[in-house]
Amino acid sequence: MDLGIRGKRAIVCAGSKGLGRGCAEALAEAGVEIVLNARGAEALTRTAAEISARYGVTVTPVAADITTEAGRAEVLAAAGGAVDILVNNAGGPPPGLWSDWSREDFLRAIEGNMLTPIAMIQALVPGMMARGWGRVVNITSAAVRAPIAPLGLSNTARTGLTGFVAGTARQVAPAGVTINNLLPGMHGTDRMAALDGPVAAAEGITMEEAAARRAATIPVGRYGTAAEFGATCAFLCSAHAGFIVGQNILADGGATNLTL
Ligand code: NAP
């Protein structure tokens, strides 16, 4: 399917690896020019070069911490004026116990996973509205639909973003701009390995065993891939997705046991 977005310009935040990279790859395959962000310059430069070579589009790497005001300013400056597509992403907060988290822990999580995507939306959506077309996809988490107890910092911050998007998406839709959230369940990325590590250590099993046990809890029987996640993201950014507004799309292999 031609996604109808060839020549559009995107910012993909936190995209040198994992799900963000999957989104960047799928957008590049659809012919989108990309400003690609992550903190570590080495992996970022390599990823940008690989994607550009594979799909023949311009991929501009910007090494910056997207959760800081200075980092966001760098990314926005590199993109210049007209940005049509924004994929919001950042690293997730660490796991822990509800009674241990300090005010600072909460503020860090809210800064990274709620206020940062909101700031990017506030910076870019007015221009999209003025031009009459835009797409925003926020990578959040299945934890927004069904809480994951040790990821309470994530549950808290991402639910706040979800509330903001629910109200805002309806306000910007008349101008041709859609905002949706894409909710990953368990995907085989570095982040998942970081979460499997403590489980393996606590239970005295290998990482592979921990991963296999968790994968067995997913109806499809495996972790998701960044490529299939990215393809879903690219569809939400496509010309065909203009009627999908303010939704929370679960990509979790059926793991979240919900009727609706
Ligand atoms: P990942 O494989 O660890 O990749 C994270 C990417 O984000 C890397 O490119 C990393 O590069 C970049 N990054 C992290 N913090 C950043 C920052 N402050 N500024 C700019 N770039 C940053 O993670 P993932 O699995 O793709 O997860 C992406 C998001 O989805 C996370 O928020 C995660 O919590 C959430 N999520 C993931 C899963 C899953 O199964 N994988 C499930 C639910 C939710 P640098 O380190 O070089 O900056």
Short mmCIF file of C-alpha atoms and ligand atoms in Angstrom, two decimals:
data_model
loop_
_atom_site.label_atom_id
_atom_site.label_comp_id
_atom_site.label_asym_id
_atom_site.label_seq_id
_atom_site.Cartn_x
_atom_site.Cartn_y
_atom_site.Cartn_z
CA MET A 1 0.00 0.00 0.00
CA ASP A 2 1.28 3.48 -0.86
CA LEU A 3 1.00 5.41 2.41
CA GLY A 4 0.65 8.69 0.51
CA ILE A 5 3.29 10.55 2.57
CA ARG A 6 6.28 10.52 0.19
CA GLY A 7 8.22 13.78 0.59
CA LYS A 8 6.72 14.64 3.98
CA ARG A 9 9.09 15.66 6.80
CA ALA A 10 9.19 13.92 10.18
CA ILE A 11 10.87 14.21 13.55
CA VAL A 12 11.35 10.84 15.26
CA CYS A 13 12.44 11.26 18.88
CA ALA A 14 14.52 8.60 20.65
CA GLY A 15 14.94 6.63 17.45
CA SER A 16 18.45 5.19 17.20
CA LYS A 17 17.27 1.80 18.49
CA GLY A 18 14.19 -0.20 19.35
CA LEU A 19 10.65 0.98 18.67
CA GLY A 20 11.66 4.51 17.67
CA ARG A 21 14.03 3.08 15.08
CA GLY A 22 11.26 0.81 13.82
CA CYS A 23 9.05 3.86 13.29
CA ALA A 24 11.84 5.76 11.52
CA GLU A 25 12.51 2.81 9.20
CA ALA A 26 8.87 2.43 8.23
CA LEU A 27 8.46 6.16 7.60
CA ALA A 28 11.65 6.22 5.54
CA GLU A 29 10.37 3.27 3.50
CA ALA A 30 7.27 5.37 2.78
CA GLY A 31 9.54 8.14 1.42
CA VAL A 32 9.53 10.48 4.43
CA GLU A 33 12.56 12.71 5.18
CA ILE A 34 13.56 12.30 8.81
CA VAL A 35 15.22 14.19 11.63
CA LEU A 36 16.31 11.37 13.92
CA ASN A 37 17.12 11.92 17.57
CA ALA A 38 18.79 9.99 20.39
CA ARG A 39 21.42 10.88 23.00
CA GLY A 40 24.29 8.59 22.00
CA ALA A 41 25.89 9.99 18.85
CA GLU A 42 27.58 6.78 17.71
CA ALA A 43 24.53 4.51 17.41
CA LEU A 44 22.46 7.42 16.14
CA THR A 45 24.85 8.32 13.33
CA ARG A 46 25.10 4.67 12.31
CA THR A 47 21.33 4.18 12.32
CA ALA A 48 20.73 7.39 10.36
CA ALA A 49 23.26 6.34 7.71
CA GLU A 50 21.81 2.83 7.45
CA ILE A 51 18.23 4.06 7.06
CA SER A 52 19.23 6.72 4.55
CA ALA A 53 21.21 4.22 2.46
CA ARG A 54 18.44 1.61 2.55
CA TYR A 55 15.53 3.88 1.60
CA GLY A 56 17.17 6.77 -0.26
CA VAL A 57 15.76 9.53 1.97
CA THR A 58 17.54 12.20 3.96
CA VAL A 59 17.96 11.22 7.62
CA THR A 60 19.47 13.98 9.77
CA PRO A 61 20.82 12.77 13.12
CA VAL A 62 20.56 15.10 16.13
CA ALA A 63 22.31 13.80 19.24
CA ALA A 64 20.46 15.39 22.15
CA ASP A 65 18.51 14.52 25.28
CA ILE A 66 14.92 15.06 24.19
CA THR A 67 13.79 15.35 27.81
CA THR A 68 15.66 18.66 28.20
CA GLU A 69 14.59 22.02 26.86
CA ALA A 70 18.00 22.50 25.21
CA GLY A 71 17.77 19.07 23.56
CA ARG A 72 14.32 19.76 22.16
CA ALA A 73 15.51 23.15 20.86
CA GLU A 74 18.37 21.44 19.00
CA VAL A 75 16.03 18.90 17.40
CA LEU A 76 13.51 21.57 16.40
CA ALA A 77 16.24 23.81 14.98
CA ALA A 78 17.64 20.96 12.87
CA ALA A 79 14.18 20.28 11.47
CA GLY A 80 13.75 23.92 10.46
CA GLY A 81 10.21 25.09 9.81
CA ALA A 82 7.75 22.69 8.23
CA VAL A 83 7.44 19.37 10.05
CA ASP A 84 4.49 17.21 8.97
CA ILE A 85 4.94 14.18 11.23
CA LEU A 86 6.04 13.91 14.87
CA VAL A 87 6.81 10.62 16.59
CA ASN A 88 7.19 11.26 20.31
CA ASN A 89 9.33 8.80 22.23
CA ALA A 90 11.87 8.72 25.09
CA GLY A 91 13.36 6.12 27.38
CA GLY A 92 11.01 4.64 29.96
CA PRO A 93 11.34 5.14 33.73
CA PRO A 94 13.01 2.40 35.81
CA PRO A 95 10.93 -0.25 37.61
CA GLY A 96 10.54 -0.15 41.39
CA LEU A 97 8.18 -0.23 44.34
CA TRP A 98 5.39 2.34 44.83
CA SER A 99 6.54 3.23 48.37
CA ASP A 100 10.16 3.93 47.35
CA TRP A 101 9.66 6.61 44.69
CA SER A 102 10.57 10.15 45.69
CA ARG A 103 9.07 13.38 44.43
CA GLU A 104 12.19 13.74 42.22
CA ASP A 105 11.60 10.29 40.69
CA PHE A 106 8.04 11.28 39.80
CA LEU A 107 9.14 14.64 38.41
CA ARG A 108 11.78 12.94 36.23
CA ALA A 109 9.23 10.48 34.85
CA ILE A 110 6.63 13.18 34.24
CA GLU A 111 9.26 15.38 32.55
CA GLY A 112 10.40 12.58 30.23
CA ASN A 113 7.20 10.75 29.40
CA MET A 114 4.54 13.44 29.73
CA LEU A 115 5.84 17.02 29.56
CA THR A 116 8.43 16.30 26.84
CA PRO A 117 5.90 14.93 24.29
CA ILE A 118 3.50 17.73 25.23
CA ALA A 119 6.23 20.33 24.60
CA MET A 120 6.98 18.80 21.18
CA ILE A 121 3.27 18.85 20.32
CA GLN A 122 3.00 22.48 21.39
CA ALA A 123 6.04 23.38 19.28
CA LEU A 124 4.97 21.62 16.09
CA VAL A 125 1.19 21.25 15.90
CA PRO A 126 0.45 24.97 15.35
CA GLY A 127 2.51 24.84 12.12
CA MET A 128 0.80 21.61 11.05
CA MET A 129 -2.59 23.26 11.65
CA ALA A 130 -1.59 26.32 9.65
CA ARG A 131 -0.60 24.06 6.74
CA GLY A 132 -3.76 21.96 7.10
CA TRP A 133 -2.12 18.56 7.59
CA GLY A 134 -0.18 16.79 10.31
CA ARG A 135 0.29 13.54 12.17
CA VAL A 136 1.47 12.94 15.74
CA VAL A 137 2.04 9.50 17.18
CA ASN A 138 3.09 9.17 20.81
CA ILE A 139 4.76 5.94 21.84
CA THR A 140 3.28 5.26 25.27
CA SER A 141 2.70 1.80 26.78
CA ALA A 142 0.16 -0.95 27.29
CA ALA A 143 0.49 0.10 30.94
CA VAL A 144 -1.88 2.95 30.12
CA ARG A 145 -4.73 0.44 29.61
CA ALA A 146 -3.76 -2.02 32.36
CA PRO A 147 -1.19 -0.94 34.96
CA ILE A 148 2.10 -2.81 35.34
CA ALA A 149 2.75 -2.55 39.09
CA PRO A 150 6.58 -2.24 39.10
CA LEU A 151 6.35 0.40 36.35
CA GLY A 152 4.29 2.80 38.47
CA LEU A 153 6.34 5.81 37.33
CA SER A 154 5.51 4.92 33.73
CA ASN A 155 1.83 4.24 34.55
CA THR A 156 1.59 7.68 36.16
CA ALA A 157 3.38 9.82 33.59
CA ARG A 158 1.96 8.15 30.48
CA THR A 159 -1.59 8.28 31.75
CA GLY A 160 -1.15 12.03 32.17
CA LEU A 161 -0.03 12.32 28.54
CA THR A 162 -2.99 10.19 27.48
CA GLY A 163 -5.40 12.60 29.17
CA PHE A 164 -3.78 15.56 27.43
CA VAL A 165 -4.00 13.86 24.05
CA ALA A 166 -7.65 12.87 24.56
CA GLY A 167 -8.69 16.50 24.89
CA THR A 168 -6.22 18.03 22.47
CA ALA A 169 -6.70 15.62 19.57
CA ARG A 170 -10.32 16.74 19.23
CA GLN A 171 -9.30 20.40 19.15
CA VAL A 172 -6.71 20.09 16.39
CA ALA A 173 -8.56 17.56 14.20
CA PRO A 174 -10.61 20.22 12.37
CA ALA A 175 -7.31 21.59 10.98
CA GLY A 176 -6.31 18.22 9.48
CA VAL A 177 -3.99 17.18 12.30
CA THR A 178 -4.38 13.82 14.02
CA ILE A 179 -2.82 12.86 17.35
CA ASN A 180 -2.89 9.22 18.45
CA ASN A 181 -1.05 7.05 20.94
CA LEU A 182 0.55 3.74 20.07
CA LEU A 183 0.77 1.43 23.09
CA PRO A 184 3.53 -1.20 22.96
CA GLY A 185 3.18 -4.39 24.89
CA MET A 186 6.26 -6.61 25.17
CA HIS A 187 8.68 -6.09 22.28
CA GLY A 188 12.12 -7.59 21.83
CA THR A 189 14.19 -4.43 22.33
CA ASP A 190 16.97 -3.32 24.70
CA ARG A 191 14.28 -1.94 27.02
CA MET A 192 12.71 -5.39 27.34
CA ALA A 193 16.12 -6.93 28.02
CA ALA A 194 16.60 -4.33 30.78
CA LEU A 195 13.30 -5.44 32.33
CA ASP A 196 14.05 -9.17 31.88
CA GLY A 197 17.40 -8.75 33.69
CA PRO A 198 16.02 -8.18 37.21
CA VAL A 199 13.45 -10.98 36.73
CA ALA A 200 16.24 -13.40 35.75
CA ALA A 201 18.38 -12.34 38.72
CA ALA A 202 15.49 -12.58 41.22
CA GLU A 203 14.42 -16.03 40.05
CA GLY A 204 17.91 -17.44 39.41
CA ILE A 205 17.23 -18.14 35.74
CA THR A 206 18.93 -17.04 32.53
CA MET A 207 17.81 -14.01 30.54
CA GLU A 208 16.64 -16.37 27.80
CA GLU A 209 14.48 -18.29 30.29
CA ALA A 210 13.05 -15.05 31.67
CA ALA A 211 12.24 -13.87 28.15
CA ALA A 212 10.67 -17.22 27.22
CA ARG A 213 8.48 -17.20 30.36
CA ARG A 214 7.25 -13.70 29.62
CA ALA A 215 6.70 -14.46 25.93
CA ALA A 216 4.57 -17.46 26.94
CA THR A 217 2.14 -15.05 28.67
CA ILE A 218 1.42 -13.34 25.33
CA PRO A 219 -1.36 -14.94 23.24
CA VAL A 220 0.78 -14.83 20.06
CA GLY A 221 3.55 -16.60 22.03
CA ARG A 222 6.39 -14.22 21.25
CA TYR A 223 7.64 -10.68 21.77
CA GLY A 224 6.65 -8.08 19.18
CA THR A 225 9.18 -6.72 16.70
CA ALA A 226 10.22 -3.14 16.12
CA ALA A 227 9.43 -3.61 12.42
CA GLU A 228 5.77 -4.49 12.98
CA PHE A 229 5.44 -1.71 15.56
CA GLY A 230 6.99 0.75 13.09
CA ALA A 231 4.66 -0.31 10.30
CA THR A 232 1.66 0.39 12.54
CA CYS A 233 3.11 3.80 13.39
CA ALA A 234 3.68 4.61 9.71
CA PHE A 235 0.07 3.68 8.93
CA LEU A 236 -1.15 6.08 11.66
CA CYS A 237 1.01 8.74 9.98
CA SER A 238 -0.31 7.91 6.52
CA ALA A 239 -2.73 9.71 4.25
CA HIS A 240 -5.25 6.92 4.96
CA ALA A 241 -5.41 7.49 8.72
CA GLY A 242 -7.02 10.93 8.73
CA PHE A 243 -10.19 9.62 10.39
CA ILE A 244 -8.32 8.03 13.33
CA VAL A 245 -8.28 10.67 16.06
CA GLY A 246 -7.31 10.53 19.74
CA GLN A 247 -7.06 6.74 19.82
CA ASN A 248 -4.93 4.45 21.97
CA ILE A 249 -3.84 1.58 19.75
CA LEU A 250 -2.56 -1.48 21.60
CA ALA A 251 0.23 -3.41 19.88
CA ASP A 252 0.65 -6.19 22.43
CA GLY A 253 0.01 -9.57 20.81
CA GLY A 254 -3.24 -9.81 22.78
CA ALA A 255 -1.49 -9.69 26.15
CA THR A 256 -3.81 -7.10 27.72
CA ASN A 257 -6.96 -9.03 28.58
CA LEU A 258 -9.67 -6.53 27.70
CA THR A 259 -13.02 -6.68 25.92
CA LEU A 260 -12.70 -3.10 24.61
P1 NAP B 1 15.12 0.97 23.69
O1 NAP B 1 15.26 -0.20 22.82
O2 NAP B 1 15.87 1.02 24.98
O3 NAP B 1 15.48 2.26 22.81
C1 NAP B 1 15.36 3.53 23.35
C2 NAP B 1 15.80 4.57 22.33
O4 NAP B 1 15.52 5.85 22.86
C3 NAP B 1 17.29 4.54 22.02
O5 NAP B 1 17.49 4.95 20.69
C4 NAP B 1 17.84 5.57 23.00
O6 NAP B 1 19.08 6.06 22.56
C5 NAP B 1 16.73 6.63 22.93
N1 NAP B 1 16.59 7.47 24.10
C6 NAP B 1 16.39 7.06 25.39
N2 NAP B 1 16.29 8.12 26.19
C7 NAP B 1 16.42 9.23 25.41
C8 NAP B 1 16.41 10.62 25.65
N3 NAP B 1 16.25 11.11 26.90
N4 NAP B 1 16.56 11.48 24.61
C9 NAP B 1 16.72 11.01 23.37
N5 NAP B 1 16.74 9.69 23.07
C10 NAP B 1 16.60 8.82 24.08
O7 NAP B 1 13.59 1.21 24.13
P2 NAP B 1 12.26 0.69 23.38
O8 NAP B 1 11.97 -0.70 23.79
O9 NAP B 1 12.34 1.05 21.94
O10 NAP B 1 11.17 1.58 24.12
C11 NAP B 1 10.74 2.83 23.63
C12 NAP B 1 9.69 3.38 24.59
O11 NAP B 1 8.58 2.47 24.64
C13 NAP B 1 10.19 3.51 26.02
O12 NAP B 1 9.63 4.65 26.62
C14 NAP B 1 9.67 2.26 26.69
O13 NAP B 1 9.51 2.40 28.07
C15 NAP B 1 8.34 2.10 25.98
N6 NAP B 1 7.86 0.71 26.03
C16 NAP B 1 8.60 -0.29 25.50
C17 NAP B 1 8.12 -1.60 25.57
C18 NAP B 1 8.91 -2.73 25.01
O14 NAP B 1 8.44 -3.87 25.10
N7 NAP B 1 10.05 -2.54 24.41
C19 NAP B 1 6.88 -1.85 26.16
C20 NAP B 1 6.14 -0.79 26.69
C21 NAP B 1 6.65 0.50 26.61
P3 NAP B 1 20.13 6.74 23.61
O15 NAP B 1 20.17 5.86 24.82
O16 NAP B 1 21.41 6.80 22.86
O17 NAP B 1 19.57 8.09 23.89
#
